[in-house]
Coordinates of C-alpha atoms in Angstrom, one line a residue:
X287 CA 27.6 -78.1 -8.4
X288 CA 24.4 -79.3 -9.9
X289 CA 26.1 -82.7 -10.4
X290 CA 26.7 -83.0 -6.6
X291 CA 23.1 -82.1 -5.8
X292 CA 21.7 -84.6 -8.3
X293 CA 24.1 -87.5 -7.7
X294 CA 21.5 -89.6 -5.8
X295 CA 18.5 -88.8 -8.1
X296 CA 17.0 -90.9 -10.8
X297 CA 18.2 -90.2 -14.4
X298 CA 14.9 -88.7 -15.6
X299 CA 14.5 -86.6 -12.5
X300 CA 18.1 -85.3 -13.1
X301 CA 17.2 -84.3 -16.6
X302 CA 13.9 -82.6 -15.6
X303 CA 15.6 -80.7 -12.8
X304 CA 18.6 -79.9 -15.0
X305 CA 16.2 -78.5 -17.7
X306 CA 14.4 -76.4 -15.1
X307 CA 17.7 -75.1 -13.8
X308 CA 18.9 -74.2 -17.3
X309 CA 15.6 -72.4 -18.0
X310 CA 15.9 -70.5 -14.8
X311 CA 19.5 -69.5 -15.6
X312 CA 18.4 -68.4 -19.1
X313 CA 15.6 -66.3 -17.6
X314 CA 18.0 -64.6 -15.2
X315 CA 20.5 -63.9 -18.1
X316 CA 17.6 -62.3 -20.1
X317 CA 16.8 -60.1 -17.1
X318 CA 20.4 -58.8 -16.7
X319 CA 20.1 -56.0 -19.4
X320 CA 16.8 -54.8 -17.9
X321 CA 18.2 -54.8 -14.4
X322 CA 21.3 -53.0 -15.6
X323 CA 19.2 -50.4 -17.4
X324 CA 17.0 -49.9 -14.3
X325 CA 20.1 -49.5 -12.2
X326 CA 21.5 -46.8 -14.5
X327 CA 18.1 -45.0 -14.5
X328 CA 17.9 -45.2 -10.7
X329 CA 21.4 -43.7 -10.4
X330 CA 20.5 -41.0 -13.0
X331 CA 17.3 -40.0 -11.2
X332 CA 19.1 -40.0 -7.8
X333 CA 21.7 -37.6 -9.2
X334 CA 18.9 -35.4 -10.7
X335 CA 17.0 -35.2 -7.4
X336 CA 20.1 -34.7 -5.4
X337 CA 21.1 -31.9 -7.9
X338 CA 17.6 -30.3 -7.4
X339 CA 18.1 -30.5 -3.6
X340 CA 21.5 -28.9 -4.0
X341 CA 20.1 -26.1 -6.1
X342 CA 17.3 -25.2 -3.7
X343 CA 19.2 -23.0 -1.2
X344 CA 21.0 -21.2 -4.1
X345 CA 17.7 -20.5 -6.0
X346 CA 16.2 -19.2 -2.8
X347 CA 19.2 -16.9 -2.2
X348 CA 18.9 -15.6 -5.8
X349 CA 15.1 -15.0 -5.3
X350 CA 15.9 -13.0 -2.1
X351 CA 18.4 -10.8 -3.9
X352 CA 16.0 -10.4 -6.9
X353 CA 13.2 -9.3 -4.5
X354 CA 15.4 -6.7 -2.8
X355 CA 16.6 -5.5 -6.2
X356 CA 13.2 -5.1 -7.7
X357 CA 10.8 -4.0 -4.9
X358 CA 9.6 -0.4 -5.0
X359 CA 11.6 2.1 -3.0
X360 CA 10.9 5.7 -2.1
X361 CA 13.8 7.1 -0.1
X362 CA 13.0 10.4 1.6
X363 CA 16.6 11.7 2.1
X364 CA 20.2 11.1 1.2
X365 CA 20.8 9.1 4.4
X366 CA 18.1 6.6 3.3
X367 CA 19.7 6.3 -0.1
X368 CA 23.1 5.7 1.5
X369 CA 21.6 2.9 3.6
X370 CA 20.0 1.4 0.5
X371 CA 23.3 1.7 -1.5
X372 CA 25.1 -0.1 1.3
X373 CA 22.6 -3.0 1.3
X374 CA 22.7 -3.3 -2.5
X375 CA 26.5 -3.3 -2.5
X376 CA 26.3 -6.1 0.2
X377 CA 23.9 -8.0 -2.0
X378 CA 26.3 -7.7 -5.0
X379 CA 29.2 -8.8 -2.8
X380 CA 27.2 -11.9 -1.7
X381 CA 26.4 -12.6 -5.3
X382 CA 30.1 -12.4 -6.3
X383 CA 31.1 -14.7 -3.4
X384 CA 28.6 -17.3 -4.6
X385 CA 29.5 -17.0 -8.2
X386 CA 31.9 -20.0 -8.3
X387 CA 29.5 -22.2 -6.5
X388 CA 26.7 -21.3 -8.9
X389 CA 29.0 -21.7 -12.0
X390 CA 30.0 -25.2 -10.7
X391 CA 26.3 -26.1 -10.2
X392 CA 25.4 -25.0 -13.7
X393 CA 28.3 -27.1 -15.1
X394 CA 27.3 -30.1 -13.0
X395 CA 23.7 -29.8 -14.3
X396 CA 24.9 -29.5 -17.9
X397 CA 26.9 -32.7 -17.5
X398 CA 23.8 -34.6 -16.2
X399 CA 21.8 -33.0 -19.1
X400 CA 24.1 -34.9 -21.6
X401 CA 22.5 -38.2 -20.6
X402 CA 20.0 -39.2 -23.2
X403 CA 17.5 -40.6 -20.7
X404 CA 17.5 -37.5 -18.4
X405 CA 14.2 -36.5 -16.8
X406 CA 12.4 -33.5 -18.2
X407 CA 12.5 -31.5 -15.0
X408 CA 16.3 -31.4 -15.0
X409 CA 16.5 -29.0 -17.9
X410 CA 14.1 -26.6 -16.1
X411 CA 16.3 -26.8 -13.0
X412 CA 19.5 -26.0 -14.9
X413 CA 17.8 -23.2 -16.8
X414 CA 16.3 -21.7 -13.6
X415 CA 19.7 -21.4 -11.9
X416 CA 21.5 -20.2 -15.0
X417 CA 18.9 -17.5 -16.0
X418 CA 18.2 -16.7 -12.4
X419 CA 21.9 -15.9 -11.8
X420 CA 22.1 -13.7 -14.9
X421 CA 18.8 -11.9 -14.2
X422 CA 19.6 -11.4 -10.5
X423 CA 23.0 -10.0 -11.2
X424 CA 21.7 -7.6 -13.8
X425 CA 18.8 -6.4 -11.7
X426 CA 21.1 -5.9 -8.7
X427 CA 23.5 -3.8 -10.7
X428 CA 20.7 -1.8 -12.2
X429 CA 19.3 -1.1 -8.7
X430 CA 22.7 0.0 -7.5
X431 CA 23.1 2.4 -10.5
X432 CA 19.6 3.8 -9.9
X433 CA 20.4 4.3 -6.2
X434 CA 23.7 6.1 -7.0
X435 CA 21.8 8.4 -9.5
X436 CA 19.2 9.1 -6.8
X437 CA 21.9 10.0 -4.4
X438 CA 23.4 12.4 -6.9
X439 CA 20.0 13.9 -7.5
X440 CA 19.5 14.4 -3.7
X441 CA 23.0 16.0 -3.4
X442 CA 22.3 18.2 -6.5
X443 CA 19.0 19.3 -5.0
X444 CA 20.5 20.2 -1.7
X445 CA 23.3 22.1 -3.3
X446 CA 21.0 24.0 -5.6
X447 CA 18.1 24.4 -3.1
X448 CA 19.7 27.6 -1.5
X449 CA 20.5 29.1 -4.9
X450 CA 16.9 28.5 -6.0
X451 CA 15.5 30.0 -2.8
X452 CA 17.7 33.1 -3.2
X453 CA 16.6 33.5 -6.8
X454 CA 12.9 33.3 -5.8
X455 CA 13.4 36.0 -3.2
X456 CA 15.0 38.3 -5.7
X457 CA 12.2 37.5 -8.2
X458 CA 9.5 38.3 -5.6
X459 CA 11.2 41.7 -4.9
X460 CA 11.3 42.5 -8.6
X461 CA 7.6 41.6 -9.0
X462 CA 6.7 43.9 -6.1
X463 CA 8.6 46.7 -7.8
X464 CA 6.8 46.2 -11.1
X465 CA 3.4 45.2 -9.9
X466 CA 0.7 47.9 -10.1
X467 CA -1.8 48.1 -7.3
X468 CA -5.3 48.1 -8.7
X469 CA -8.6 48.9 -6.9
X470 CA -10.7 45.9 -8.0
X471 CA -14.1 47.6 -7.4
X472 CA -13.0 50.7 -9.4
X473 CA -11.8 48.5 -12.2
X474 CA -15.2 46.7 -12.4
X475 CA -17.0 50.1 -12.5
X476 CA -14.6 51.4 -15.2
X477 CA -15.2 48.2 -17.3
X478 CA -19.0 48.7 -17.0
X479 CA -18.8 52.3 -18.2
X480 CA -16.6 51.4 -21.2
X481 CA -18.9 48.5 -22.2
X482 CA -21.9 50.8 -22.0
X483 CA -20.2 53.4 -24.3
X484 CA -19.1 50.7 -26.7
X485 CA -22.5 49.1 -26.9
X486 CA -24.3 52.5 -27.8

């Protein structure tokens, strides 16, 4: 093609222009590896940022479950505990329904982590979803266990409350039978006499 363009040019101009063209081609050939590396890095970083965007709603979901599983509670009756148990079971059910998605995301992140030029933030993202999943699941199960134990305690209290009240009534009657009635003023006067005798 260069021959066609240069057909009507002078011989020395043909050589000069040909040398310039060869230099330009050589420069472009030298740039090819750099451009290819840049293309690979752009693709890798695009995947990493897309992965981070994909993780965000799942991390927020786990944070919400973690918050509901770790906040302080003080149920006042067995009905409140039942409601909290129902919510916690729902949270665990939601966790279980998202398990496959989270496992796939963790696997996808680990595949990207295998790339030697991966960005530093990627490892933190993968670790956050992996540890977040494990911690959230554990805390949610612990909270459900605590709530069930609390419910059992409320039921035990209610069942034994009448027995305890009856026992207290019986004990008070026994105390009344055994208890002596003292005249406090007479006791003070008697004490004073005894101390006077003793001190003489």
